[in-house]
């Protein structure tokens, strides 16, 4: 049974060692992510799982680690083999900051169908005991003229609709093709959360686009 969830973004610059002098610009987001993740501990779960988008599907155990070497600084996250994709590496980093550990890490392909995502969500929610989930999900990268995907007028209402739903403890059905057009990287991971069928209460702790990419931090609690 899912008893808590946290939704956080996964930009490499979230890690201060990589951000350098620009680290202070994301201090508010880091604090919001810390509050969202700490809510997982407060729920007293028996198991924590992390879900994030990636190029390929993959399931990793508790010892899996990550590295940010592809983004310019060889910051290691965890002591195992650095096999985690970016989203799950940042997820592990967020958990370790709060002295928490995940039992499993799940990479979900960005083009995964909603049905497959929902099936994974149901399976994770049905794990034995109390389950908490950390969902790594970036919003649209088409929100401003300086966004990585350039400005798309459809992006802001799409992004806002997702955040509004999360605030109500819900995840809207997200069209994979439209999400891809709007560079909405968190689509698949959020559809996994939707598949849990939870009825938790939502609370948005952060919602902004400091680099033209939608970043939101949300906690779901009983």
Short mmCIF file of C-alpha atoms in Angstrom, two decimals:
data_model
loop_
_atom_site.label_atom_id
_atom_site.label_comp_id
_atom_site.label_asym_id
_atom_site.label_seq_id
_atom_site.Cartn_x
_atom_site.Cartn_y
_atom_site.Cartn_z
CA UNK A 1 0.00 0.00 0.00
CA UNK A 2 1.34 3.41 -0.96
CA UNK A 3 1.45 5.59 2.14
CA UNK A 4 3.51 8.54 0.86
CA UNK A 5 5.08 9.93 -2.29
CA UNK A 6 7.43 12.72 -3.22
CA UNK A 7 7.80 14.21 -6.69
CA UNK A 8 11.07 16.01 -7.41
CA UNK A 9 12.96 17.15 -10.54
CA UNK A 10 16.36 15.82 -11.53
CA UNK A 11 18.54 18.58 -13.03
CA UNK A 12 22.27 17.88 -12.56
CA UNK A 13 22.64 21.42 -11.17
CA UNK A 14 20.63 20.36 -8.16
CA UNK A 15 23.92 18.98 -6.81
CA UNK A 16 26.02 21.91 -5.52
CA UNK A 17 29.35 20.41 -6.58
CA UNK A 18 28.16 20.51 -10.17
CA UNK A 19 26.41 23.88 -9.95
CA UNK A 20 29.46 25.71 -8.62
CA UNK A 21 28.87 29.45 -8.27
CA UNK A 22 25.30 29.03 -9.53
CA UNK A 23 24.40 26.67 -6.68
CA UNK A 24 22.60 29.35 -4.68
CA UNK A 25 20.09 29.83 -7.52
CA UNK A 26 18.53 26.45 -6.71
CA UNK A 27 18.67 26.68 -2.91
CA UNK A 28 14.90 27.09 -2.66
CA UNK A 29 14.33 24.07 -4.88
CA UNK A 30 16.79 21.95 -2.86
CA UNK A 31 15.00 22.91 0.34
CA UNK A 32 11.63 22.02 -1.17
CA UNK A 33 12.94 18.66 -2.35
CA UNK A 34 14.34 17.98 1.12
CA UNK A 35 10.93 18.70 2.66
CA UNK A 36 9.20 16.44 0.14
CA UNK A 37 11.63 13.59 0.75
CA UNK A 38 11.50 13.99 4.52
CA UNK A 39 7.76 13.34 4.29
CA UNK A 40 8.62 9.82 3.17
CA UNK A 41 10.40 9.20 6.47
CA UNK A 42 7.51 10.66 8.44
CA UNK A 43 5.20 8.07 6.86
CA UNK A 44 7.28 5.31 8.48
CA UNK A 45 7.40 3.14 5.35
CA UNK A 46 8.62 -0.43 5.26
CA UNK A 47 10.16 0.15 1.84
CA UNK A 48 11.08 3.11 -0.38
CA UNK A 49 11.20 2.84 -4.16
CA UNK A 50 12.48 5.39 -6.66
CA UNK A 51 11.05 5.82 -10.16
CA UNK A 52 12.51 7.98 -12.91
CA UNK A 53 12.58 8.37 -16.66
CA UNK A 54 15.47 7.06 -18.75
CA UNK A 55 16.34 5.98 -22.27
CA UNK A 56 15.97 2.30 -21.38
CA UNK A 57 13.97 0.32 -18.85
CA UNK A 58 15.86 -1.08 -15.89
CA UNK A 59 15.45 -2.24 -12.31
CA UNK A 60 18.31 -1.73 -9.88
CA UNK A 61 18.90 -2.89 -6.35
CA UNK A 62 19.70 -0.91 -3.24
CA UNK A 63 23.46 -0.93 -3.91
CA UNK A 64 23.23 0.64 -7.39
CA UNK A 65 25.06 3.94 -7.67
CA UNK A 66 25.36 6.79 -10.14
CA UNK A 67 27.86 9.33 -11.42
CA UNK A 68 27.55 12.80 -12.87
CA UNK A 69 30.73 12.46 -14.94
CA UNK A 70 28.76 12.86 -18.21
CA UNK A 71 27.74 16.32 -16.97
CA UNK A 72 31.27 17.50 -16.28
CA UNK A 73 32.08 16.54 -12.68
CA UNK A 74 32.71 12.97 -11.53
CA UNK A 75 30.50 13.20 -8.45
CA UNK A 76 29.73 9.65 -7.30
CA UNK A 77 26.41 8.93 -5.65
CA UNK A 78 26.56 5.70 -3.71
CA UNK A 79 29.43 3.27 -3.42
CA UNK A 80 28.33 0.59 -5.86
CA UNK A 81 28.79 0.37 -9.60
CA UNK A 82 27.65 3.66 -11.23
CA UNK A 83 24.84 2.25 -13.37
CA UNK A 84 21.92 4.50 -12.47
CA UNK A 85 20.62 6.95 -15.11
CA UNK A 86 20.50 10.64 -14.25
CA UNK A 87 17.00 10.72 -12.80
CA UNK A 88 17.68 7.84 -10.41
CA UNK A 89 21.14 9.15 -9.51
CA UNK A 90 19.60 12.44 -8.37
CA UNK A 91 16.91 10.47 -6.57
CA UNK A 92 19.50 8.52 -4.63
CA UNK A 93 21.32 11.75 -3.79
CA UNK A 94 18.10 13.29 -2.42
CA UNK A 95 17.45 10.24 -0.25
CA UNK A 96 20.99 10.14 1.10
CA UNK A 97 20.76 13.81 2.12
CA UNK A 98 17.85 12.79 4.37
CA UNK A 99 19.62 9.61 5.57
CA UNK A 100 17.16 7.39 3.72
CA UNK A 101 17.74 4.45 1.41
CA UNK A 102 15.74 2.88 -1.39
CA UNK A 103 15.14 -0.83 -1.75
CA UNK A 104 14.68 -0.56 -5.51
CA UNK A 105 15.28 1.89 -8.34
CA UNK A 106 13.12 1.70 -11.49
CA UNK A 107 14.05 3.35 -14.78
CA UNK A 108 11.05 3.89 -17.05
CA UNK A 109 11.57 4.55 -20.79
CA UNK A 110 10.37 7.97 -21.84
CA UNK A 111 8.22 6.37 -24.53
CA UNK A 112 6.65 3.74 -22.25
CA UNK A 113 2.92 3.38 -22.74
CA UNK A 114 0.55 4.63 -20.08
CA UNK A 115 -0.65 1.06 -19.61
CA UNK A 116 2.85 -0.25 -18.89
CA UNK A 117 3.55 2.64 -16.52
CA UNK A 118 0.29 2.00 -14.66
CA UNK A 119 1.09 -1.70 -14.37
CA UNK A 120 4.42 -0.88 -12.75
CA UNK A 121 2.72 1.53 -10.38
CA UNK A 122 0.23 -1.11 -9.30
CA UNK A 123 2.97 -3.66 -8.75
CA UNK A 124 5.05 -1.29 -6.62
CA UNK A 125 2.05 -0.21 -4.55
CA UNK A 126 1.23 -3.86 -3.92
CA UNK A 127 4.62 -4.62 -2.40
CA UNK A 128 4.46 -5.99 1.12
CA UNK A 129 3.96 -3.46 3.89
CA UNK A 130 3.90 0.31 3.74
CA UNK A 131 5.40 1.68 0.51
CA UNK A 132 6.79 5.17 -0.09
CA UNK A 133 7.70 6.33 -3.59
CA UNK A 134 10.13 9.00 -4.79
CA UNK A 135 9.16 10.05 -8.31
CA UNK A 136 11.79 11.91 -10.33
CA UNK A 137 10.04 14.09 -12.91
CA UNK A 138 11.05 17.22 -14.79
CA UNK A 139 8.33 19.37 -16.30
CA UNK A 140 8.28 20.97 -19.73
CA UNK A 141 11.47 22.41 -21.21
CA UNK A 142 9.51 24.69 -23.57
CA UNK A 143 8.29 27.34 -21.15
CA UNK A 144 10.39 30.33 -22.24
CA UNK A 145 12.30 31.56 -25.27
CA UNK A 146 15.53 30.49 -23.56
CA UNK A 147 14.27 26.99 -22.71
CA UNK A 148 16.20 24.03 -24.12
CA UNK A 149 13.20 23.23 -26.33
CA UNK A 150 12.39 26.88 -27.14
CA UNK A 151 9.07 28.51 -26.32
CA UNK A 152 5.90 26.58 -27.10
CA UNK A 153 2.64 28.32 -26.11
CA UNK A 154 1.08 24.95 -25.27
CA UNK A 155 3.72 24.17 -22.65
CA UNK A 156 2.61 26.44 -19.80
CA UNK A 157 -1.02 25.23 -19.61
CA UNK A 158 0.18 21.63 -19.95
CA UNK A 159 2.68 22.10 -17.13
CA UNK A 160 0.18 23.97 -14.94
CA UNK A 161 -2.44 21.26 -15.36
CA UNK A 162 0.00 18.64 -14.08
CA UNK A 163 0.98 20.70 -11.03
CA UNK A 164 -2.65 21.49 -10.22
CA UNK A 165 -3.51 17.79 -10.34
CA UNK A 166 -0.55 16.85 -8.15
CA UNK A 167 -1.70 19.41 -5.62
CA UNK A 168 -4.95 17.43 -5.37
CA UNK A 169 -3.21 14.09 -4.98
CA UNK A 170 -3.90 13.17 -8.59
CA UNK A 171 -1.98 12.64 -11.83
CA UNK A 172 -3.72 13.50 -15.11
CA UNK A 173 -3.58 11.19 -18.11
CA UNK A 174 -0.67 12.54 -20.15
CA UNK A 175 -0.51 11.96 -23.88
CA UNK A 176 2.95 10.56 -24.71
CA UNK A 177 3.16 12.32 -28.07
CA UNK A 178 2.17 15.72 -26.66
CA UNK A 179 4.53 15.31 -23.71
CA UNK A 180 7.39 14.52 -26.11
CA UNK A 181 6.59 17.58 -28.24
CA UNK A 182 6.72 19.77 -25.13
CA UNK A 183 9.87 18.13 -23.76
CA UNK A 184 7.98 17.04 -20.64
CA UNK A 185 10.54 14.53 -19.36
CA UNK A 186 8.58 13.41 -16.29
CA UNK A 187 5.59 11.98 -18.15
CA UNK A 188 6.40 8.26 -17.78
CA UNK A 189 7.45 8.46 -14.12
CA UNK A 190 4.30 10.39 -13.23
CA UNK A 191 2.14 7.79 -14.98
CA UNK A 192 3.74 5.16 -12.74
CA UNK A 193 2.60 7.20 -9.75
CA UNK A 194 -0.88 7.42 -11.26
CA UNK A 195 -0.96 3.63 -11.50
CA UNK A 196 -0.63 3.23 -7.74
CA UNK A 197 -4.28 4.24 -7.38
CA UNK A 198 -3.52 6.11 -4.18
CA UNK A 199 -5.84 8.54 -2.43
CA UNK A 200 -3.23 10.66 -0.69
CA UNK A 201 -3.28 14.40 -0.04
CA UNK A 202 -1.09 16.60 -2.23
CA UNK A 203 1.00 19.63 -1.29
CA UNK A 204 3.05 21.63 -3.82
CA UNK A 205 6.22 22.95 -2.19
CA UNK A 206 7.89 24.46 -5.27
CA UNK A 207 6.79 25.33 -8.79
CA UNK A 208 9.03 27.45 -11.00
CA UNK A 209 11.15 27.41 -14.15
CA UNK A 210 14.52 28.97 -13.23
CA UNK A 211 16.23 27.74 -16.40
CA UNK A 212 13.22 27.59 -18.65
CA UNK A 213 12.39 24.06 -17.46
CA UNK A 214 9.44 23.32 -15.20
CA UNK A 215 10.65 22.11 -11.82
CA UNK A 216 8.15 21.18 -9.12
CA UNK A 217 8.50 19.53 -5.72
CA UNK A 218 5.40 17.89 -4.32
CA UNK A 219 4.61 15.66 -1.35
CA UNK A 220 1.72 13.26 -1.01
CA UNK A 221 0.80 12.15 2.49
CA UNK A 222 -2.04 10.38 4.27
#
